């Protein structure tokens, strides 16, 4: 889809650039469009039909993408918390790669986050890379408390 739309605008997305787009957006159409629009704005119209979009072009737009989707990331976390009150804490722990100290019924929570499209169905990895980054940037790493 990205290649087809990009081709209509005279942009040829190279495979490694597409991989970054998918990693950051999780394939979410609205997020892809936002990132694609930012890339489109940076490529001069005069050289369009010979322009290749490589990893560097996409990565250079990630800071602007981050700003553009800030509210979307906040809404995803709020929606996850509506599904399960412990979801926000779990996602922050997962983003920081720290053990989660929440309730033991984690399987139910993970199933809900997978069905909502936040986590990959085959792993506990974030489907939307930008969400994991947003959580690390906006929420401190959980502190483990020693009991004993």
mmCIF file of C-alpha atoms in Angstrom:
data_model
loop_
_atom_site.group_PDB
_atom_site.id
_atom_site.type_symbol
_atom_site.label_atom_id
_atom_site.label_comp_id
_atom_site.label_asym_id
_atom_site.label_seq_id
_atom_site.Cartn_x
_atom_site.Cartn_y
_atom_site.Cartn_z
ATOM 1 C CA UNK A 1 0.000 0.000 0.000
ATOM 2 C CA UNK A 2 2.743 2.483 0.921
ATOM 3 C CA UNK A 3 4.666 1.724 -2.258
ATOM 4 C CA UNK A 4 1.558 2.091 -4.411
ATOM 5 C CA UNK A 5 0.496 5.405 -2.880
ATOM 6 C CA UNK A 6 4.084 6.656 -2.881
ATOM 7 C CA UNK A 7 4.424 5.777 -6.572
ATOM 8 C CA UNK A 8 1.388 7.922 -7.359
ATOM 9 C CA UNK A 9 3.231 10.841 -5.783
ATOM 10 C CA UNK A 10 6.471 10.024 -7.565
ATOM 11 C CA UNK A 11 8.176 8.448 -4.559
ATOM 12 C CA UNK A 12 9.803 5.038 -4.591
ATOM 13 C CA UNK A 13 10.021 3.590 -1.080
ATOM 14 C CA UNK A 14 12.960 1.197 -0.697
ATOM 15 C CA UNK A 15 12.319 -1.988 1.281
ATOM 16 C CA UNK A 16 14.403 -0.985 4.346
ATOM 17 C CA UNK A 17 12.465 2.306 4.523
ATOM 18 C CA UNK A 18 9.182 0.385 4.378
ATOM 19 C CA UNK A 19 10.376 -1.817 7.221
ATOM 20 C CA UNK A 20 10.898 1.285 9.393
ATOM 21 C CA UNK A 21 7.441 2.581 8.458
ATOM 22 C CA UNK A 22 5.832 -0.725 9.440
ATOM 23 C CA UNK A 23 7.856 -1.004 12.656
ATOM 24 C CA UNK A 24 6.937 2.508 13.785
ATOM 25 C CA UNK A 25 3.264 2.413 12.762
ATOM 26 C CA UNK A 26 2.414 -1.244 13.244
ATOM 27 C CA UNK A 27 0.674 -1.061 9.891
ATOM 28 C CA UNK A 28 -2.028 1.205 11.315
ATOM 29 C CA UNK A 29 -3.447 3.093 8.295
ATOM 30 C CA UNK A 30 -3.829 6.468 10.017
ATOM 31 C CA UNK A 31 -0.292 6.310 11.406
ATOM 32 C CA UNK A 32 1.114 5.235 8.028
ATOM 33 C CA UNK A 33 -0.636 8.160 6.393
ATOM 34 C CA UNK A 34 0.741 10.608 8.966
ATOM 35 C CA UNK A 35 4.310 9.372 8.526
ATOM 36 C CA UNK A 36 3.898 9.182 4.748
ATOM 37 C CA UNK A 37 2.624 12.766 4.604
ATOM 38 C CA UNK A 38 5.664 13.941 6.576
ATOM 39 C CA UNK A 39 8.025 12.132 4.192
ATOM 40 C CA UNK A 40 6.104 13.546 1.238
ATOM 41 C CA UNK A 41 6.525 17.111 2.569
ATOM 42 C CA UNK A 42 10.317 16.691 2.715
ATOM 43 C CA UNK A 43 10.895 15.458 -0.832
ATOM 44 C CA UNK A 44 11.138 18.343 -3.322
ATOM 45 C CA UNK A 45 8.526 18.156 -6.065
ATOM 46 C CA UNK A 46 11.125 18.943 -8.722
ATOM 47 C CA UNK A 47 12.897 15.599 -8.312
ATOM 48 C CA UNK A 48 9.884 13.435 -7.559
ATOM 49 C CA UNK A 49 9.959 10.866 -10.305
ATOM 50 C CA UNK A 50 13.534 9.910 -9.592
ATOM 51 C CA UNK A 51 13.284 10.104 -5.795
ATOM 52 C CA UNK A 52 13.960 7.023 -3.710
ATOM 53 C CA UNK A 53 12.868 7.076 -0.094
ATOM 54 C CA UNK A 54 15.489 5.320 1.979
ATOM 55 C CA UNK A 55 15.790 4.591 5.707
ATOM 56 C CA UNK A 56 17.500 7.917 6.410
ATOM 57 C CA UNK A 57 14.603 9.899 4.906
ATOM 58 C CA UNK A 58 12.064 8.053 7.070
ATOM 59 C CA UNK A 59 14.212 8.221 10.206
ATOM 60 C CA UNK A 60 14.698 11.966 9.738
ATOM 61 C CA UNK A 61 10.916 12.369 9.957
ATOM 62 C CA UNK A 62 10.488 10.336 13.142
ATOM 63 C CA UNK A 63 10.793 13.356 15.495
ATOM 64 C CA UNK A 64 8.024 15.179 13.597
ATOM 65 C CA UNK A 65 6.018 11.952 13.474
ATOM 66 C CA UNK A 66 6.390 11.660 17.236
ATOM 67 C CA UNK A 67 4.935 15.130 17.733
ATOM 68 C CA UNK A 68 2.154 14.538 15.213
ATOM 69 C CA UNK A 69 0.927 11.331 16.876
ATOM 70 C CA UNK A 70 1.460 12.265 20.522
ATOM 71 C CA UNK A 71 -2.274 12.535 21.231
ATOM 72 C CA UNK A 72 -2.937 9.274 19.349
ATOM 73 C CA UNK A 73 -0.466 7.448 21.609
ATOM 74 C CA UNK A 74 -2.062 8.953 24.715
ATOM 75 C CA UNK A 75 -5.497 7.816 23.490
ATOM 76 C CA UNK A 76 -4.217 4.274 22.858
ATOM 77 C CA UNK A 77 -2.956 4.020 26.431
ATOM 78 C CA UNK A 78 -6.215 5.444 27.792
ATOM 79 C CA UNK A 79 -8.229 2.976 25.691
ATOM 80 C CA UNK A 80 -6.068 0.111 26.968
ATOM 81 C CA UNK A 81 -6.747 1.272 30.528
ATOM 82 C CA UNK A 82 -10.467 1.188 29.775
ATOM 83 C CA UNK A 83 -10.047 -2.466 28.790
ATOM 84 C CA UNK A 84 -8.169 -3.290 31.986
ATOM 85 C CA UNK A 85 -7.164 -0.899 34.808
ATOM 86 C CA UNK A 86 -3.691 -2.483 34.963
ATOM 87 C CA UNK A 87 -2.994 -2.099 31.245
ATOM 88 C CA UNK A 88 -1.160 1.210 31.474
ATOM 89 C CA UNK A 89 1.229 -0.075 34.149
ATOM 90 C CA UNK A 90 1.782 -3.271 32.194
ATOM 91 C CA UNK A 91 2.537 -1.386 28.966
ATOM 92 C CA UNK A 92 4.989 0.926 30.744
ATOM 93 C CA UNK A 93 6.759 -2.106 32.247
ATOM 94 C CA UNK A 94 6.882 -3.791 28.860
ATOM 95 C CA UNK A 95 8.197 -0.641 27.150
ATOM 96 C CA UNK A 96 10.966 -0.306 29.747
ATOM 97 C CA UNK A 97 11.597 -4.069 29.694
ATOM 98 C CA UNK A 98 11.127 -4.361 33.441
ATOM 99 C CA UNK A 99 9.204 -7.137 35.201
ATOM 100 C CA UNK A 100 5.574 -6.291 35.833
ATOM 101 C CA UNK A 101 4.543 -6.315 39.488
ATOM 102 C CA UNK A 102 0.819 -6.376 38.723
ATOM 103 C CA UNK A 103 -1.780 -9.016 39.352
ATOM 104 C CA UNK A 104 -1.049 -12.569 38.204
ATOM 105 C CA UNK A 105 -3.927 -12.695 35.635
ATOM 106 C CA UNK A 106 -1.600 -11.342 32.967
ATOM 107 C CA UNK A 107 -2.836 -13.742 30.284
ATOM 108 C CA UNK A 108 -6.275 -12.077 30.233
ATOM 109 C CA UNK A 109 -4.658 -8.652 29.939
ATOM 110 C CA UNK A 110 -2.315 -9.763 27.155
ATOM 111 C CA UNK A 111 -5.236 -11.293 25.236
ATOM 112 C CA UNK A 112 -7.095 -7.987 25.486
ATOM 113 C CA UNK A 113 -4.070 -5.978 24.318
ATOM 114 C CA UNK A 114 -3.551 -8.354 21.385
ATOM 115 C CA UNK A 115 -7.202 -8.137 20.372
ATOM 116 C CA UNK A 116 -7.014 -4.343 20.558
ATOM 117 C CA UNK A 117 -3.973 -4.403 18.241
ATOM 118 C CA UNK A 118 -1.480 -3.031 20.738
ATOM 119 C CA UNK A 119 0.636 -6.187 21.047
ATOM 120 C CA UNK A 120 1.658 -8.743 18.417
ATOM 121 C CA UNK A 121 -0.386 -11.933 18.670
ATOM 122 C CA UNK A 122 2.715 -14.161 18.595
ATOM 123 C CA UNK A 123 4.720 -12.288 21.201
ATOM 124 C CA UNK A 124 4.517 -9.668 23.891
ATOM 125 C CA UNK A 125 6.147 -7.118 21.613
ATOM 126 C CA UNK A 126 4.538 -3.817 20.730
ATOM 127 C CA UNK A 127 2.848 -3.813 17.344
ATOM 128 C CA UNK A 128 3.303 -0.027 17.107
ATOM 129 C CA UNK A 129 6.944 0.814 17.754
ATOM 130 C CA UNK A 130 6.106 4.463 18.260
ATOM 131 C CA UNK A 131 3.858 3.521 21.199
ATOM 132 C CA UNK A 132 6.716 1.775 23.003
ATOM 133 C CA UNK A 133 8.951 4.799 22.411
ATOM 134 C CA UNK A 134 6.193 7.176 23.561
ATOM 135 C CA UNK A 135 5.736 5.193 26.780
ATOM 136 C CA UNK A 136 9.488 5.287 27.520
ATOM 137 C CA UNK A 137 9.588 9.038 26.832
ATOM 138 C CA UNK A 138 6.499 9.895 28.880
ATOM 139 C CA UNK A 139 6.497 7.399 31.760
ATOM 140 C CA UNK A 140 9.326 6.659 34.147
ATOM 141 C CA UNK A 141 10.516 3.093 34.427
ATOM 142 C CA UNK A 142 8.740 1.197 37.194
ATOM 143 C CA UNK A 143 10.739 0.841 40.374
ATOM 144 C CA UNK A 144 11.067 -2.668 41.745
ATOM 145 C CA UNK A 145 10.506 -2.869 45.462
ATOM 146 C CA UNK A 146 12.294 -5.590 47.388
ATOM 147 C CA UNK A 147 10.093 -7.457 49.826
ATOM 148 C CA UNK A 148 11.464 -9.277 52.736
#
